[in-house]
Amino acid sequence: MKICILAGDGIGPEIVAQAVKVLDKVGGKFGRTFEYSEALIGGAAIDATGSPLPEATVKLCKEADAVLLGAVGGPKWDTIDPAIRPEKGLLGIRKEMGLFANLRPAVLLPQLKDACYLRPDIVENGLDVMVVRELTGGIYFGEPRFEGEKDGERYGYNTMVYAEHEIRRIAKVAFEAARKRDGRVCSVDKANVLDVSRVWREVVIDEHKNYPDVELSHMYVDNAAMQLVRDPGQFDVMVTGNLFGDILSDAAAAITGSIGMLPSASLGSDGPGLYEPIHGSAPDIAGKDMANPLATILSISMMLRHSFDMTEEADCIDQAVEKTLEQGHRTGDIVEPGARSIGCKAMAQAVLDNI
Ligand code: IPM
Ligand code: MG
């Protein structure tokens, strides 16, 4: 299997380096070989080539069987021309590879229940939500868009736009995902206000006819944000557009107490998938061996499961991570106040020892 590594910026390189060690160890255990290529993205790519997404990167990613990404962005590039911001690299690779489906599972592991921000009685029954976020459309990519001046004042706009085929294919992904879980999909929109959301809802209802075994409900996005913190146990799969999914997946991640724990998979209809932790580049702790590598290690597990059908190998990683937490190892982001935390490398080493 060929894997293209996009380490990116901030803590990206350090977490990716640890995750690759885990992949190699699992490969050794199960007799699999992984070959790696490396390419530039984000700020690192801007510094080296002037572009956040060089053509060579797109080519290597498309030739690979899967892509592993660290994170992009940082204060160094905050004042750069918006057309070449590091984030454009990430949006660009998603679009170029046709990765329209972003799976973001937010799970509260029993070992981390004390890190959860919600009251124990609220999360008594656990927390296991899969956010299915549309990733290559909506307001992130809609035209027309504008940033500038009009009538003597600053002025800007973006367009939230969805075509039926874009909604239908992400709805399918959500219904299929629900079939492998608890069989429930909640579609999140703003159909009481937005025309685009009314189209979204109609198409989701129509596609649901092909999945009569799955339960479908609808929720306005403001209510969904509230329900996520009020009673997250009510959700199984949440499917939504690009912007709402960006926001709700951070909320879902944060209530587990550990944005440093959550992986993601970005998939297209065919071709390689891209796997990345949902947290950002954390420039404040970059290079200090303080980052939590577990979200990236768990992203490797998602890669093995979704791109390579290597279920046993993926289970092995998940179990090693859980055992590591059971043994009490904690990085700074998930440690209880006053308790001792370990660094990025030591955390990864503990996982390696448990494989
Ligand atoms: C995410 C991030 C990205 C997004 C940024 C870095 C462009 O927040 O993956 O959720 O908005 O999609
Ligand atoms: Mg985000």
Tab-separated table of C-alpha atoms and ligand atoms in Angstrom:
chain	number	residue	atom	x	y	z
A	1	MET	CA	0.000	0.000	0.000
A	2	LYS	CA	1.296	3.417	-0.962
A	3	ILE	CA	0.605	6.232	1.472
A	4	CYS	CA	1.282	9.881	0.741
A	5	ILE	CA	2.188	11.861	3.849
A	6	LEU	CA	1.279	15.538	4.075
A	7	ALA	CA	2.785	16.587	7.405
A	8	GLY	CA	1.919	20.279	7.008
A	9	ASP	CA	2.498	22.879	9.707
A	10	GLY	CA	2.679	23.336	13.470
A	11	ILE	CA	2.384	20.039	15.319
A	12	GLY	CA	1.638	18.282	11.981
A	13	PRO	CA	5.139	16.847	11.441
A	14	GLU	CA	5.522	15.499	14.994
A	15	ILE	CA	2.139	13.769	15.222
A	16	VAL	CA	2.459	12.290	11.743
A	17	ALA	CA	5.943	10.910	12.525
A	18	GLN	CA	4.535	9.062	15.550
A	19	ALA	CA	1.523	7.753	13.635
A	20	VAL	CA	3.785	6.324	10.924
A	21	LYS	CA	5.700	4.364	13.585
A	22	VAL	CA	2.410	2.853	14.695
A	23	LEU	CA	1.455	1.963	11.137
A	24	ASP	CA	4.806	0.244	10.583
A	25	LYS	CA	4.494	-1.708	13.815
A	26	VAL	CA	1.010	-2.920	12.918
A	27	GLY	CA	2.225	-3.711	9.413
A	28	GLY	CA	5.046	-5.825	10.870
A	29	LYS	CA	2.634	-7.680	13.127
A	30	PHE	CA	0.195	-8.552	10.336
A	31	GLY	CA	2.684	-8.991	7.477
A	32	ARG	CA	1.733	-5.832	5.576
A	33	THR	CA	4.129	-3.391	3.980
A	34	PHE	CA	3.436	0.285	3.631
A	35	GLU	CA	5.400	2.508	1.287
A	36	TYR	CA	5.539	6.214	1.906
A	37	SER	CA	5.894	9.312	-0.199
A	38	GLU	CA	5.989	12.820	1.255
A	39	ALA	CA	4.645	16.053	-0.136
A	40	LEU	CA	4.249	19.681	0.872
A	41	ILE	CA	0.993	21.381	1.847
A	42	GLY	CA	-0.090	24.547	3.668
A	43	GLY	CA	2.390	27.021	5.103
A	44	ALA	CA	5.334	24.663	4.588
A	45	ALA	CA	4.453	24.533	0.894
A	46	ILE	CA	4.044	28.319	0.685
A	47	ASP	CA	7.517	28.814	2.182
A	48	ALA	CA	9.106	26.326	-0.215
A	49	THR	CA	7.188	26.971	-3.446
A	50	GLY	CA	4.939	30.020	-3.024
A	51	SER	CA	1.787	27.882	-3.297
A	52	PRO	CA	-0.157	26.141	-0.478
A	53	LEU	CA	-0.888	23.219	-2.810
A	54	PRO	CA	1.875	22.569	-5.376
A	55	GLU	CA	0.930	20.464	-8.398
A	56	ALA	CA	3.466	17.827	-7.380
A	57	THR	CA	1.497	17.308	-4.149
A	58	VAL	CA	-1.785	16.761	-5.973
A	59	LYS	CA	-0.085	14.273	-8.291
A	60	LEU	CA	1.506	12.244	-5.467
A	61	CYS	CA	-1.779	12.156	-3.540
A	62	LYS	CA	-3.732	10.921	-6.548
A	63	GLU	CA	-1.140	8.201	-7.195
A	64	ALA	CA	-1.266	6.948	-3.598
A	65	ASP	CA	-3.682	4.416	-2.089
A	66	ALA	CA	-4.371	6.762	0.833
A	67	VAL	CA	-3.233	10.109	2.188
A	68	LEU	CA	-2.300	10.940	5.788
A	69	LEU	CA	-2.426	14.622	6.714
A	70	GLY	CA	-1.164	16.374	9.855
A	71	ALA	CA	-2.464	19.948	10.008
A	72	VAL	CA	-2.085	23.243	8.167
A	73	GLY	CA	-1.839	26.909	9.115
A	74	GLY	CA	-0.268	29.138	11.739
A	75	PRO	CA	0.232	32.777	12.714
A	76	LYS	CA	3.217	33.079	10.359
A	77	TRP	CA	0.840	33.013	7.361
A	78	ASP	CA	-2.089	34.937	8.891
A	79	THR	CA	-1.351	38.152	7.031
A	80	ILE	CA	-0.608	36.529	3.683
A	81	ASP	CA	-2.708	37.131	0.528
A	82	PRO	CA	-5.976	35.224	1.268
A	83	ALA	CA	-5.776	33.578	-2.164
A	84	ILE	CA	-2.756	31.551	-1.025
A	85	ARG	CA	-3.499	31.025	2.672
A	86	PRO	CA	-2.391	27.613	4.051
A	87	GLU	CA	-6.066	26.614	4.458
A	88	LYS	CA	-6.457	26.927	0.683
A	89	GLY	CA	-4.114	23.958	0.432
A	90	LEU	CA	-6.416	21.808	2.525
A	91	LEU	CA	-9.583	22.945	0.735
A	92	GLY	CA	-7.775	22.471	-2.581
A	93	ILE	CA	-6.689	18.897	-1.941
A	94	ARG	CA	-10.207	17.949	-0.768
A	95	LYS	CA	-11.645	19.377	-3.966
A	96	GLU	CA	-8.942	17.988	-6.298
A	97	MET	CA	-9.396	14.475	-4.901
A	98	GLY	CA	-13.205	14.708	-4.906
A	99	LEU	CA	-13.403	13.982	-1.151
A	100	PHE	CA	-17.017	15.006	-0.640
A	101	ALA	CA	-17.711	12.876	2.441
A	102	ASN	CA	-16.083	13.721	5.739
A	103	LEU	CA	-16.655	11.226	8.546
A	104	ARG	CA	-16.000	12.616	12.017
A	105	PRO	CA	-16.754	10.176	14.814
A	106	ALA	CA	-16.978	11.729	18.277
A	107	VAL	CA	-16.772	9.032	20.906
A	108	LEU	CA	-16.432	9.406	24.643
A	109	LEU	CA	-14.126	6.575	25.688
A	110	PRO	CA	-14.997	5.251	29.155
A	111	GLN	CA	-11.336	5.740	30.133
A	112	LEU	CA	-11.690	9.478	29.472
A	113	LYS	CA	-15.066	10.126	31.034
A	114	ASP	CA	-13.478	12.424	33.609
A	115	ALA	CA	-12.132	14.649	30.823
A	116	CYS	CA	-15.669	15.192	29.448
A	117	TYR	CA	-17.012	18.705	29.876
A	118	LEU	CA	-20.615	17.613	30.384
A	119	ARG	CA	-22.220	16.616	33.678
A	120	PRO	CA	-21.902	12.872	34.410
A	121	ASP	CA	-25.701	12.398	34.370
A	122	ILE	CA	-25.836	13.815	30.823
A	123	VAL	CA	-23.259	11.377	29.433
A	124	GLU	CA	-24.228	8.445	31.614
A	125	ASN	CA	-25.141	6.389	28.561
A	126	GLY	CA	-21.978	7.303	26.684
A	127	LEU	CA	-21.525	9.508	23.686
A	128	ASP	CA	-21.047	8.121	20.202
A	129	VAL	CA	-21.940	10.491	17.367
A	130	MET	CA	-20.814	10.265	13.771
A	131	VAL	CA	-20.870	13.637	12.023
A	132	VAL	CA	-21.073	13.165	8.255
A	133	ARG	CA	-20.048	16.507	6.796
A	134	GLU	CA	-20.341	17.444	3.111
A	135	LEU	CA	-16.832	18.589	2.238
A	136	THR	CA	-16.503	19.864	-1.324
A	137	GLY	CA	-19.530	22.116	-1.733
A	138	GLY	CA	-21.713	24.594	0.091
A	139	ILE	CA	-20.576	28.040	1.170
A	140	TYR	CA	-16.905	26.985	1.251
A	141	PHE	CA	-16.801	26.740	-2.526
A	142	GLY	CA	-19.937	28.565	-3.743
A	143	GLU	CA	-19.747	31.227	-6.440
A	144	PRO	CA	-20.098	34.143	-6.605
A	145	ARG	CA	-17.859	35.206	-3.750
A	146	PHE	CA	-16.389	38.624	-3.109
A	147	GLU	CA	-14.117	40.472	-0.729
A	148	GLY	CA	-13.584	44.181	-1.301
A	149	GLU	CA	-15.442	47.470	-1.302
A	150	LYS	CA	-18.777	48.787	-2.464
A	151	ASP	CA	-20.344	52.255	-2.079
A	152	GLY	CA	-17.372	53.506	-0.093
A	153	GLU	CA	-17.368	50.814	2.581
A	154	ARG	CA	-15.887	47.352	3.003
A	155	TYR	CA	-18.124	44.647	1.601
A	156	GLY	CA	-18.033	40.869	1.188
A	157	TYR	CA	-20.161	37.815	0.477
A	158	ASN	CA	-20.157	34.080	-0.146
A	159	THR	CA	-22.784	31.822	-1.635
A	160	MET	CA	-24.229	28.705	-0.036
A	161	VAL	CA	-25.184	26.471	-2.917
A	162	TYR	CA	-26.019	22.763	-3.224
A	163	ALA	CA	-27.066	20.775	-6.267
A	164	GLU	CA	-29.246	17.707	-5.908
A	165	HIS	CA	-26.469	15.238	-6.812
A	166	GLU	CA	-24.211	16.669	-4.098
A	167	ILE	CA	-26.908	16.277	-1.455
A	168	ARG	CA	-27.959	12.823	-2.636
A	169	ARG	CA	-24.464	11.333	-2.514
A	170	ILE	CA	-23.709	12.626	1.006
A	171	ALA	CA	-27.148	11.442	2.198
A	172	LYS	CA	-26.309	7.980	0.861
A	173	VAL	CA	-23.038	7.959	2.823
A	174	ALA	CA	-24.941	8.887	5.978
A	175	PHE	CA	-27.621	6.227	5.503
A	176	GLU	CA	-24.985	3.571	4.753
A	177	ALA	CA	-23.009	4.612	7.853
A	178	ALA	CA	-26.168	4.415	9.990
A	179	ARG	CA	-26.810	0.863	8.795
A	180	LYS	CA	-23.497	-0.177	10.343
A	181	ARG	CA	-24.321	1.675	13.580
A	182	ASP	CA	-27.572	2.349	15.398
A	183	GLY	CA	-29.646	2.922	12.244
A	184	ARG	CA	-30.558	6.567	12.865
A	185	VAL	CA	-29.757	9.667	10.775
A	186	CYS	CA	-30.475	13.244	11.806
A	187	SER	CA	-30.165	15.687	8.901
A	188	VAL	CA	-29.198	19.176	10.056
A	189	ASP	CA	-30.165	22.264	8.065
A	190	LYS	CA	-31.649	25.745	8.362
A	191	ALA	CA	-34.732	25.093	6.247
A	192	ASN	CA	-36.789	27.639	8.209
A	193	VAL	CA	-34.650	30.396	6.681
A	194	LEU	CA	-32.448	29.209	3.810
A	195	ASP	CA	-33.686	28.205	0.347
A	196	VAL	CA	-30.632	25.991	-0.098
A	197	SER	CA	-31.617	24.122	3.081
A	198	ARG	CA	-35.138	23.468	1.815
A	199	VAL	CA	-33.658	21.812	-1.259
A	200	TRP	CA	-31.277	19.894	1.032
A	201	ARG	CA	-34.171	18.587	3.127
A	202	GLU	CA	-36.280	17.575	0.106
A	203	VAL	CA	-33.441	15.594	-1.448
A	204	VAL	CA	-32.549	13.872	1.844
A	205	ILE	CA	-36.205	12.847	2.283
A	206	ASP	CA	-36.274	11.561	-1.275
A	207	GLU	CA	-33.040	9.553	-0.929
A	208	HIS	CA	-34.342	8.093	2.332
A	209	LYS	CA	-36.893	6.121	0.281
A	210	ASN	CA	-33.989	3.798	-0.602
A	211	TYR	CA	-33.245	3.234	3.092
A	212	PRO	CA	-36.571	2.406	4.768
A	213	ASP	CA	-34.699	0.471	7.490
A	214	VAL	CA	-32.941	3.662	8.636
A	215	GLU	CA	-34.767	6.183	10.840
A	216	LEU	CA	-34.552	9.761	9.531
A	217	SER	CA	-35.146	12.955	11.486
A	218	HIS	CA	-34.459	16.639	10.732
A	219	MET	CA	-33.193	19.410	12.954
A	220	TYR	CA	-32.389	23.087	12.505
A	221	VAL	CA	-28.722	23.779	13.047
A	222	ASP	CA	-29.200	26.128	16.009
A	223	ASN	CA	-31.259	23.523	17.805
A	224	ALA	CA	-28.731	20.814	16.852
A	225	ALA	CA	-25.938	22.829	18.495
A	226	MET	CA	-28.034	23.097	21.631
A	227	GLN	CA	-29.070	19.432	21.629
A	228	LEU	CA	-25.443	18.334	21.233
A	229	VAL	CA	-24.543	19.839	24.589
A	230	ARG	CA	-27.912	19.200	26.250
A	231	ASP	CA	-28.423	15.553	25.327
A	232	PRO	CA	-25.775	14.210	22.911
A	233	GLY	CA	-26.863	10.618	23.497
A	234	GLN	CA	-29.906	11.176	21.257
A	235	PHE	CA	-27.722	11.265	18.113
A	236	ASP	CA	-26.341	8.426	16.050
A	237	VAL	CA	-25.379	9.838	12.605
A	238	MET	CA	-25.715	13.569	11.894
A	239	VAL	CA	-25.509	14.574	8.223
A	240	THR	CA	-25.078	18.185	7.224
A	241	GLY	CA	-23.480	20.681	4.840
A	242	ASN	CA	-19.910	21.927	4.832
A	243	LEU	CA	-20.172	24.942	7.149
A	244	PHE	CA	-22.652	23.504	9.642
A	245	GLY	CA	-20.573	20.307	9.733
A	246	ASP	CA	-17.395	22.262	10.414
A	247	ILE	CA	-18.992	23.906	13.435
A	248	LEU	CA	-20.958	20.952	14.804
A	249	SER	CA	-18.011	18.553	14.514
A	250	ASP	CA	-15.867	20.840	16.669
A	251	ALA	CA	-18.684	21.000	19.209
A	252	ALA	CA	-19.128	17.223	19.145
A	253	ALA	CA	-15.385	16.759	19.561
A	254	ALA	CA	-15.033	19.258	22.377
A	255	ILE	CA	-17.786	17.787	24.531
A	256	THR	CA	-15.840	14.536	24.654
A	257	GLY	CA	-13.271	16.669	26.449
A	258	SER	CA	-10.559	15.927	23.975
A	259	ILE	CA	-10.318	17.503	20.547
A	260	GLY	CA	-6.847	15.921	20.559
A	261	MET	CA	-8.427	12.467	20.380
A	262	LEU	CA	-10.663	12.583	17.340
A	263	PRO	CA	-9.770	11.257	13.888
A	264	SER	CA	-11.468	11.816	10.554
A	265	ALA	CA	-11.769	10.255	7.123
A	266	SER	CA	-12.474	12.167	3.921
A	267	LEU	CA	-13.721	9.953	1.129
A	268	GLY	CA	-14.750	10.288	-2.504
A	269	SER	CA	-16.787	7.968	-4.679
A	270	ASP	CA	-13.586	6.157	-5.652
A	271	GLY	CA	-9.864	6.814	-5.434
A	272	PRO	CA	-7.723	7.337	-2.348
A	273	GLY	CA	-9.165	8.632	0.916
A	274	LEU	CA	-7.550	11.262	3.111
A	275	TYR	CA	-7.167	10.793	6.845
A	276	GLU	CA	-6.446	13.516	9.357
A	277	PRO	CA	-6.987	14.433	12.998
A	278	ILE	CA	-9.788	16.962	13.348
A	279	HIS	CA	-7.720	19.313	15.514
A	280	GLY	CA	-5.575	22.052	14.003
A	281	SER	CA	-1.864	22.845	13.853
A	282	ALA	CA	-1.646	24.123	17.481
A	283	PRO	CA	1.262	26.503	16.771
A	284	ASP	CA	1.596	27.373	20.475
A	285	ILE	CA	2.871	23.884	21.311
A	286	ALA	CA	4.527	23.015	17.984
A	287	GLY	CA	7.980	21.459	18.236
A	288	LYS	CA	7.719	21.045	22.017
A	289	ASP	CA	6.832	17.336	22.090
A	290	MET	CA	3.567	18.204	23.851
A	291	ALA	CA	0.946	17.316	21.229
A	292	ASN	CA	-1.454	14.415	21.614
A	293	PRO	CA	-0.671	11.935	18.797
A	294	LEU	CA	-3.761	9.790	19.413
A	295	ALA	CA	-6.102	11.547	16.939
A	296	THR	CA	-3.572	10.916	14.181
A	297	ILE	CA	-2.958	7.339	15.324
A	298	LEU	CA	-6.733	6.766	15.311
A	299	SER	CA	-6.868	8.333	11.828
A	300	ILE	CA	-4.482	5.560	10.742
A	301	SER	CA	-6.961	3.080	12.124
A	302	MET	CA	-9.730	4.697	10.043
A	303	MET	CA	-7.446	4.456	6.989
A	304	LEU	CA	-6.893	0.740	7.508
A	305	ARG	CA	-10.612	0.182	7.966
A	306	HIS	CA	-12.050	2.377	5.189
A	307	SER	CA	-9.365	2.361	2.481
A	308	PHE	CA	-7.712	-1.033	2.935
A	309	ASP	CA	-10.416	-3.205	4.493
A	310	MET	CA	-7.921	-4.233	7.176
A	311	THR	CA	-10.370	-4.647	10.035
A	312	GLU	CA	-8.149	-6.701	12.338
A	313	GLU	CA	-5.269	-4.268	11.948
A	314	ALA	CA	-7.571	-1.324	12.683
A	315	ASP	CA	-9.051	-3.067	15.727
A	316	CYS	CA	-5.512	-3.723	16.949
A	317	ILE	CA	-4.728	0.022	16.897
A	318	ASP	CA	-8.000	0.984	18.575
A	319	GLN	CA	-7.395	-1.572	21.330
A	320	ALA	CA	-3.806	-0.437	21.828
A	321	VAL	CA	-5.005	3.162	22.227
A	322	GLU	CA	-7.675	2.162	24.729
A	323	LYS	CA	-5.203	0.051	26.697
A	324	THR	CA	-2.750	2.974	26.761
A	325	LEU	CA	-5.442	5.194	28.258
A	326	GLU	CA	-6.435	2.484	30.718
A	327	GLN	CA	-2.835	2.357	31.886
A	328	GLY	CA	-3.249	6.033	32.769
A	329	HIS	CA	-1.012	7.643	30.138
A	330	ARG	CA	-2.171	11.199	29.413
A	331	THR	CA	-0.916	14.074	27.279
A	332	GLY	CA	-1.516	17.617	28.544
A	333	ASP	CA	-4.859	18.066	26.769
A	334	ILE	CA	-6.539	15.108	28.488
A	335	VAL	CA	-4.801	15.048	31.862
A	336	GLU	CA	-6.716	15.727	35.058
A	337	PRO	CA	-5.693	18.944	36.819
A	338	GLY	CA	-2.605	18.381	38.926
A	339	ALA	CA	-1.805	14.938	37.465
A	340	ARG	CA	1.376	14.115	35.524
A	341	SER	CA	1.280	14.281	31.744
A	342	ILE	CA	3.632	12.807	29.146
A	343	GLY	CA	4.794	14.073	25.753
A	344	CYS	CA	3.883	13.200	22.202
A	345	LYS	CA	6.691	10.663	21.701
A	346	ALA	CA	6.133	8.930	25.037
A	347	MET	CA	2.408	8.618	24.338
A	348	ALA	CA	3.092	7.069	20.937
A	349	GLN	CA	5.672	4.748	22.503
A	350	ALA	CA	3.074	3.534	24.983
A	351	VAL	CA	0.739	2.722	22.077
A	352	LEU	CA	3.570	0.928	20.243
A	353	ASP	CA	4.256	-1.152	23.347
A	354	ASN	CA	0.597	-2.145	23.459
A	355	ILE	CA	0.462	-3.369	19.848
B	1	IPM	C1	-11.537	21.503	9.520
B	1	IPM	C2	-10.822	22.830	9.528
B	1	IPM	C3	-10.744	23.354	8.095
B	1	IPM	C4	-12.174	23.557	7.607
B	1	IPM	C5	-9.920	24.624	7.930
B	1	IPM	C6	-8.523	24.479	8.483
B	1	IPM	C7	-9.865	25.059	6.482
B	1	IPM	O1	-11.459	23.718	10.390
B	1	IPM	O2	-11.047	20.570	8.843
B	1	IPM	O3	-12.576	21.389	10.183
B	1	IPM	O4	-12.777	24.592	7.869
B	1	IPM	O5	-12.688	22.653	6.960
B	2	MG	MG	-13.048	22.845	11.534
